[in-house]
Amino acid sequence: MLLAIGASAQEILPFPPTPSGSKAGLTMETSTYKKRVEPRRLADGAPNILIILMDDVGPGTPSTYGGEINTPTLDRVAKMGVSYNRFHSTAMCSPTRAALLTGRNHTFVGNGQIAAIANDFDGFSGTIPKTSATVAEVLKNYGYNTGAWGKWHNTPEEQITSKGPFDYWPTGYGFEYFYGFLAGEASQYEPTLTRNTSPVIQHPKKGYHLTEDIAEDAINWLREQKAYAPDKPFFMYWAPGASHGPHQVMKEWANKYQGKFDDGWDKYRERTFVRAKAKGWIPQDAQLTPRPASMASWDSIPEAERPFQRRLMEVFAGFTEHADVNAGKVIAEIERQGRLDNTLIFYIWGDNGSSSEGLYGTISEQLAQNGIPTTIAQHLKALEELGGLDALGGPKTDNMYHAAWAWAGSTPYQGTKLQGAYFGGTRQPMAVAWPKRIKADATARPQFHHVIDIVPTIYELTKIKPPRIVNGFKQDPIAGVSMVYALGDAKAPGTRKTQFFDIMASRGIYHEGWFASAPGPREPWVGGMPKGIKEWSPLTDKWELYHIDQDWSQAKDLASENPKKLEQMKALFIEESKKNKNLPIGGGLWSTAMFHPEDAPASPLTEWTFDFPITRMPESAAPKLGKVDSLVTMEVDVPANANGVLYALAGFSGGITTYMKDGFLNYEFNLFEVQRTKIRSKEKLPQGKAMIEVESKLVDKIGGPMDIVMRVNGNVVGQERVPAAMSLHFTSNATFDIGTDLDSPVSLDYYDQAPFAFNGTIGKTKITYLKK
């Protein structure tokens, strides 16, 4: 035993010694010592909790509720419990997830925009404050084991590095375990993954798929949790990247749907509408809203392009069914362990409606994020080099379907993802089951609810009183209301009286059966710069009014018939916006490609020095090569006929690479697969030490043409103009590597040789942003 400074031996002994000749005092034999027992803070029989959150899927997609994509797991959960058919999201990824996990509105917790386009306005900062603790943090403190899998998308972009800070990672928000990706999307074949706070170093084997990986990992965690802490309940948040872009799945899954969508999206929508009514999922008097004038009809698609458009939908359908089946594997493991009866399951079909970000059909879905207009002819030409239609859904494409498929997937509503004004962007089917406590009932629950209502529902069912202080932080009020009252009574009056929506100024307000909305300055399925966007003002937007207790699908605009009611609703929207930090209106548009891409989240550094080659640096924290003026300088020892990558940013779906091939210096700017600008030195580099420089300069503005110059020992060896650079990022989840290309390879020239490590020696690498 160590002796404390200044203390006597007697002061540190565990028991006072018995005085000589006395029987008084304690001895080890007579001690009444009792082991400390932590008080149990949970009610007896507290359930395990599983939240399944699918991504970018609308109400008209699952077979459970009338769609044509097979969803056996959603079927199972719905049949075990009850379903809600007027449950809502925020219309966007990060905002919905923040609201779901905290029970507060998305802008109130700083997530009015996705993390990749956050800004300094309070409601759009991209950081969930510690004063709004997540349900995971509270459940952990009460005695739950907590884990999260798959997509996160709630950590500030510039903090996604192996050096943190980790306060705003899943493990900083109450999840004891995390396995997945921190950004908004990932390649399903070659993802950049994190376990807790450490990068996962993996070399995916043939047949690897991310959705299967997170299902297997969750199953392993369940087995360990049962072995190590059988007395503890668990909380699982399982959120696959499916069916967010890129739509990637093995051919056998996509082939299950061959020919099923040959007659196009208009007919799909009509069939789904009929089935949804037949199932009682929507009322018999619900109306099918018309296709927007700006969206193409199936009949207008040229016959030569239809095979491409059909296959894109087949891939999406297979991708979506595959995700649902893997969710079922997690539930099957819970059942195998004998714990399903006491597991509370929330299966939320989408963090927003189906996504129209594929615009007119694409092989590289980040084109839309960067505001780059293209034609189908460009996509088809690029696809020929990749293997034709057979390549769709595979590792060489980041495909997404035509926006009209997303519109059909939102049947019977107006709108798609990114539209808070319409239920096509916000209305998400949800099934809730707890076999031990919830009686199965096929009658849909029509009460109007929102993702913020999940947290108070969990607290009521677990008998947890929301804490006033969590980890030293006084807590903000919870905005959600419990849905428990409706679990056993489909006819119970709804308790949510008011709810506001706003995603990039597409906004709406619900109040006691009425809904007022303004669609905002753009339609998300129209590519390029929206007409008049620079002059847009929320003060001049046209508002619409719907009596949704009588008009289920927002089919009849009553604004001109009831202007007084509309003004009341507009005033209520402003009141709710003030309360929830949703000002300025349109604040989420600030850092987009349409306005100020220069203000999008990025590292504060303007100069980097890498003394040795570095790998797996997240693109979000890496130098913004391809977006800003820059100079890359590398000290290289070149072998004869050198081969290998000198540096690479991002991946096959879009990126920049500089590499050696048979002694020649090469540069490639891969503009999202549809356009590749290549430069090759006229002569081979001589063996020996060399100073290699790559200078990139924008001709005028971000996203415009960029001039590239390659120099070796001060001499120009190649130069070319890139017709269009990128505005925001190449990918959401790839990395920057020096000396190799560990992501999906940027260039086709070394695709089969990846990671194509450099066979020479790289010394110091310096990257500097150039001043204008």
Coordinates of N, CA and C in Angstrom, one line a residue, residues 181-297:
F181 N -20.5 5.5 -40.7 CA -19.9 6.7 -41.3 C -20.5 8.0 -40.8
L182 N -19.6 9.0 -40.7 CA -20.0 10.2 -40.0 C -20.7 11.2 -41.0
A183 N -20.4 11.0 -42.2 CA -20.9 12.0 -43.2 C -22.3 11.6 -43.7
G184 N -22.8 12.3 -44.8 CA -24.1 12.1 -45.2 C -24.4 10.9 -46.1
E185 N -23.3 10.3 -46.7 CA -23.5 9.2 -47.5 C -22.2 8.5 -47.6
A186 N -22.2 7.3 -48.2 CA -21.0 6.5 -48.4 C -21.1 5.5 -49.5
S187 N -20.0 5.1 -50.1 CA -20.0 4.0 -51.1 C -20.4 2.8 -50.3
Q188 N -21.3 2.0 -50.9 CA -21.7 0.7 -50.2 C -20.6 -0.3 -50.4
Y189 N -19.7 -0.1 -51.3 CA -18.6 -1.1 -51.6 C -17.3 -0.8 -51.0
E190 N -17.0 0.5 -50.9 CA -15.7 1.0 -50.4 C -15.9 2.2 -49.4
P191 N -16.6 2.0 -48.3 CA -16.9 3.1 -47.5 C -15.7 3.5 -46.6
T192 N -15.7 4.8 -46.1 CA -14.8 5.2 -45.1 C -15.6 5.1 -43.8
L193 N -15.1 4.2 -42.9 CA -15.9 3.9 -41.7 C -15.1 4.3 -40.4
T194 N -15.9 4.4 -39.4 CA -15.4 4.7 -38.0 C -15.9 3.7 -37.0
R195 N -15.1 3.3 -36.1 CA -15.6 2.5 -35.0 C -15.3 3.3 -33.7
N196 N -16.3 3.8 -33.1 CA -16.2 4.7 -31.9 C -15.5 6.0 -32.4
T197 N -14.2 6.2 -32.1 CA -13.6 7.4 -32.7 C -12.4 7.0 -33.5
S198 N -12.2 5.8 -33.9 CA -11.0 5.4 -34.7 C -11.4 5.0 -36.1
P199 N -10.6 5.4 -37.1 CA -10.9 5.0 -38.5 C -10.8 3.5 -38.6
V200 N -11.6 2.9 -39.4 CA -11.6 1.5 -39.6 C -10.7 1.2 -40.8
I201 N -9.6 0.5 -40.6 CA -8.7 0.1 -41.7 C -9.2 -1.2 -42.3
Q202 N -9.8 -1.2 -43.4 CA -10.3 -2.4 -44.0 C -10.0 -2.4 -45.5
H203 N -10.0 -3.6 -46.0 CA -9.8 -3.8 -47.4 C -11.0 -4.8 -47.8
P204 N -12.1 -4.2 -48.2 CA -13.3 -5.0 -48.4 C -13.1 -6.2 -49.4
K205 N -13.6 -7.3 -49.0 CA -13.5 -8.5 -49.8 C -14.6 -8.5 -50.9
K206 N -14.4 -9.3 -51.9 CA -15.4 -9.4 -52.9 C -16.7 -9.8 -52.3
G207 N -17.7 -9.1 -52.7 CA -19.1 -9.4 -52.2 C -19.4 -8.6 -51.0
Y208 N -18.5 -7.7 -50.6 CA -18.8 -6.8 -49.4 C -19.9 -5.8 -49.7
H209 N -20.8 -5.5 -48.8 CA -21.8 -4.5 -48.9 C -21.9 -3.9 -47.5
L210 N -22.0 -2.5 -47.5 CA -22.0 -1.8 -46.2 C -23.3 -2.1 -45.4
T211 N -24.4 -2.2 -46.0 CA -25.6 -2.5 -45.2 C -25.5 -3.9 -44.5
E212 N -25.0 -4.9 -45.2 CA -24.8 -6.2 -44.6 C -23.7 -6.1 -43.5
D213 N -22.7 -5.3 -43.7 CA -21.7 -5.1 -42.6 C -22.3 -4.5 -41.3
I214 N -23.1 -3.5 -41.4 CA -23.6 -2.9 -40.2 C -24.6 -3.8 -39.5
A215 N -25.3 -4.6 -40.3 CA -26.2 -5.6 -39.7 C -25.4 -6.7 -38.9
E216 N -24.4 -7.2 -39.6 CA -23.5 -8.2 -38.9 C -22.9 -7.6 -37.6
D217 N -22.4 -6.4 -37.7 CA -21.8 -5.8 -36.6 C -22.8 -5.6 -35.4
A218 N -24.0 -5.1 -35.8 CA -25.0 -4.9 -34.7 C -25.4 -6.3 -34.1
I219 N -25.4 -7.3 -34.8 CA -25.7 -8.7 -34.3 C -24.6 -9.1 -33.3
N220 N -23.4 -8.8 -33.7 CA -22.2 -9.2 -32.8 C -22.3 -8.4 -31.5
W221 N -22.7 -7.1 -31.6 CA -22.8 -6.3 -30.4 C -23.9 -6.8 -29.5
L222 N -25.0 -7.2 -30.1 CA -26.1 -7.8 -29.3 C -25.7 -9.0 -28.6
R223 N -24.9 -9.9 -29.2 CA -24.4 -11.1 -28.6 C -23.5 -10.8 -27.4
E224 N -22.6 -9.8 -27.6 CA -21.7 -9.4 -26.6 C -22.4 -8.7 -25.4
Q225 N -23.4 -7.9 -25.8 CA -24.2 -7.2 -24.7 C -24.9 -8.2 -23.9
K226 N -25.5 -9.2 -24.4 CA -26.2 -10.2 -23.7 C -25.2 -11.0 -22.8
A227 N -24.0 -11.3 -23.3 CA -23.1 -12.0 -22.5 C -22.5 -11.2 -21.4
Y228 N -22.2 -9.9 -21.6 CA -21.5 -9.1 -20.6 C -22.4 -8.4 -19.7
A229 N -23.6 -8.0 -20.1 CA -24.5 -7.2 -19.3 C -25.9 -7.7 -19.5
P230 N -26.2 -8.9 -19.2 CA -27.6 -9.5 -19.4 C -28.6 -8.8 -18.5
D231 N -28.2 -8.1 -17.5 CA -29.2 -7.4 -16.6 C -29.5 -6.0 -17.1
K232 N -28.8 -5.6 -18.2 CA -29.1 -4.2 -18.7 C -29.9 -4.3 -20.0
P233 N -30.9 -3.4 -20.2 CA -31.6 -3.3 -21.5 C -30.7 -2.6 -22.4
F234 N -31.0 -2.7 -23.7 CA -30.2 -2.0 -24.7 C -31.0 -1.0 -25.5
F235 N -30.3 0.0 -26.0 CA -30.9 1.0 -27.0 C -30.0 0.9 -28.2
M236 N -30.7 0.6 -29.4 CA -30.0 0.5 -30.7 C -30.6 1.5 -31.6
Y237 N -29.7 2.2 -32.3 CA -30.1 3.2 -33.4 C -29.4 2.6 -34.7
W238 N -30.3 2.0 -35.5 CA -29.7 1.3 -36.7 C -30.2 2.1 -37.9
A239 N -29.3 2.8 -38.6 CA -29.6 3.7 -39.6 C -28.7 3.5 -40.9
P240 N -29.2 2.7 -41.8 CA -28.3 2.4 -42.9 C -28.2 3.6 -43.9
G241 N -27.2 3.5 -44.8 CA -27.1 4.6 -45.8 C -28.2 4.4 -46.9
A242 N -28.8 3.3 -46.9 CA -29.9 3.0 -47.9 C -31.2 3.7 -47.5
S243 N -31.9 4.4 -48.4 CA -31.6 4.3 -49.8 C -31.2 5.7 -50.4
H244 N -30.3 6.3 -49.6 CA -29.7 7.6 -50.0 C -28.7 7.2 -51.2
G245 N -28.5 8.2 -52.0 CA -27.5 8.0 -53.1 C -26.1 7.8 -52.5
P246 N -25.2 7.1 -53.1 CA -25.4 6.4 -54.4 C -26.2 5.1 -54.2
H247 N -27.1 4.8 -55.2 CA -27.9 3.6 -55.2 C -27.0 2.5 -55.6
Q248 N -26.6 1.6 -54.7 CA -25.6 0.6 -55.0 C -26.0 -0.7 -54.4
V249 N -26.2 -1.7 -55.2 CA -26.5 -3.1 -54.6 C -26.1 -4.1 -55.7
M250 N -25.9 -5.3 -55.2 CA -25.5 -6.4 -56.1 C -26.6 -6.7 -57.1
K251 N -26.2 -7.2 -58.3 CA -27.1 -7.3 -59.4 C -28.3 -8.2 -59.1
E252 N -28.1 -9.3 -58.3 CA -29.2 -10.2 -58.0 C -30.4 -9.5 -57.3
W253 N -30.1 -8.5 -56.6 CA -31.2 -7.7 -55.9 C -31.9 -6.8 -56.9
A254 N -31.1 -6.1 -57.7 CA -31.7 -5.2 -58.7 C -32.5 -6.1 -59.8
N255 N -31.9 -7.2 -60.1 CA -32.6 -8.1 -61.1 C -33.9 -8.6 -60.7
K256 N -34.2 -8.6 -59.4 CA -35.5 -9.1 -58.9 C -36.6 -8.2 -59.5
Y257 N -36.3 -7.0 -59.9 CA -37.3 -6.0 -60.3 C -37.2 -5.7 -61.8
Q258 N -36.5 -6.6 -62.5 CA -36.4 -6.4 -64.0 C -37.8 -6.4 -64.6
G259 N -38.1 -5.4 -65.4 CA -39.4 -5.3 -66.1 C -40.6 -4.8 -65.3
K260 N -40.4 -4.6 -64.0 CA -41.5 -4.2 -63.1 C -41.9 -2.8 -63.3
F261 N -41.0 -2.0 -63.8 CA -41.3 -0.5 -63.9 C -41.2 0.0 -65.3
D262 N -41.4 -1.0 -66.3 CA -41.2 -0.6 -67.7 C -42.2 0.4 -68.2
D263 N -43.4 0.5 -67.5 CA -44.4 1.5 -68.0 C -44.2 2.9 -67.4
G264 N -43.2 3.1 -66.5 CA -42.8 4.4 -66.1 C -43.5 4.9 -64.8
W265 N -43.1 6.1 -64.4 CA -43.4 6.6 -63.1 C -44.9 7.0 -63.0
D266 N -45.5 7.5 -64.1 CA -46.9 8.0 -64.0 C -47.8 6.8 -63.7
K267 N -47.5 5.6 -64.3 CA -48.4 4.4 -64.1 C -48.1 3.9 -62.7
Y268 N -46.8 3.9 -62.3 CA -46.5 3.5 -60.9 C -47.3 4.2 -59.9
R269 N -47.4 5.5 -60.1 CA -48.1 6.3 -59.1 C -49.6 6.0 -59.0
E270 N -50.1 5.7 -60.2 CA -51.6 5.4 -60.2 C -51.8 4.1 -59.5
R271 N -51.0 3.1 -59.8 CA -51.2 1.8 -59.1 C -51.0 1.9 -57.6
T272 N -50.0 2.6 -57.2 CA -49.7 2.7 -55.7 C -50.9 3.4 -55.0
F273 N -51.4 4.4 -55.7 CA -52.6 5.2 -55.1 C -53.8 4.2 -54.9
V274 N -54.1 3.4 -55.8 CA -55.2 2.4 -55.7 C -54.9 1.4 -54.6
R275 N -53.7 0.9 -54.5 CA -53.4 -0.1 -53.5 C -53.4 0.5 -52.1
A276 N -52.9 1.7 -51.9 CA -52.8 2.4 -50.6 C -54.3 2.6 -50.1
K277 N -55.2 2.9 -51.0 CA -56.6 3.0 -50.5 C -57.2 1.6 -50.2
A278 N -56.8 0.6 -51.0 CA -57.4 -0.7 -50.7 C -56.9 -1.2 -49.4
K279 N -55.7 -0.9 -49.0 CA -55.1 -1.3 -47.7 C -55.6 -0.5 -46.5
G280 N -56.4 0.6 -46.8 CA -56.8 1.5 -45.8 C -55.7 2.4 -45.2
W281 N -54.6 2.5 -46.0 CA -53.5 3.3 -45.6 C -53.8 4.8 -45.7
I282 N -54.5 5.1 -46.8 CA -55.0 6.5 -47.0 C -56.5 6.5 -47.1
P283 N -57.2 7.6 -46.8 CA -58.6 7.6 -46.8 C -59.2 7.4 -48.2
Q284 N -60.4 6.9 -48.3 CA -61.0 6.7 -49.6 C -61.3 8.1 -50.4
D285 N -61.4 9.2 -49.6 CA -61.6 10.5 -50.3 C -60.3 11.2 -50.6
A286 N -59.1 10.6 -50.3 CA -57.8 11.2 -50.6 C -57.7 11.4 -52.1
Q287 N -57.1 12.5 -52.5 CA -56.9 12.7 -54.0 C -55.4 12.5 -54.4
L288 N -55.3 12.1 -55.6 CA -53.9 12.0 -56.2 C -53.5 13.3 -56.8
T289 N -52.5 13.9 -56.2 CA -52.0 15.2 -56.7 C -51.4 15.1 -58.0
P290 N -51.4 16.1 -58.9 CA -50.9 16.1 -60.2 C -49.4 16.2 -60.3
R291 N -48.8 15.8 -61.4 CA -47.4 15.9 -61.6 C -47.0 17.4 -61.8
P292 N -46.0 17.9 -61.2 CA -45.6 19.3 -61.4 C -45.3 19.6 -62.9
A293 N -45.6 20.8 -63.3 CA -45.4 21.1 -64.7 C -43.9 21.0 -65.1
S294 N -43.0 21.2 -64.2 CA -41.6 21.2 -64.4 C -41.0 19.9 -64.5
M295 N -41.8 18.8 -64.2 CA -41.2 17.5 -64.1 C -41.7 16.7 -65.4
A296 N -40.8 15.9 -65.9 CA -41.1 15.2 -67.2 C -42.1 14.1 -67.0
S297 N -43.0 13.9 -67.9 CA -43.8 12.7 -67.9 C -43.0 11.6 -68.5

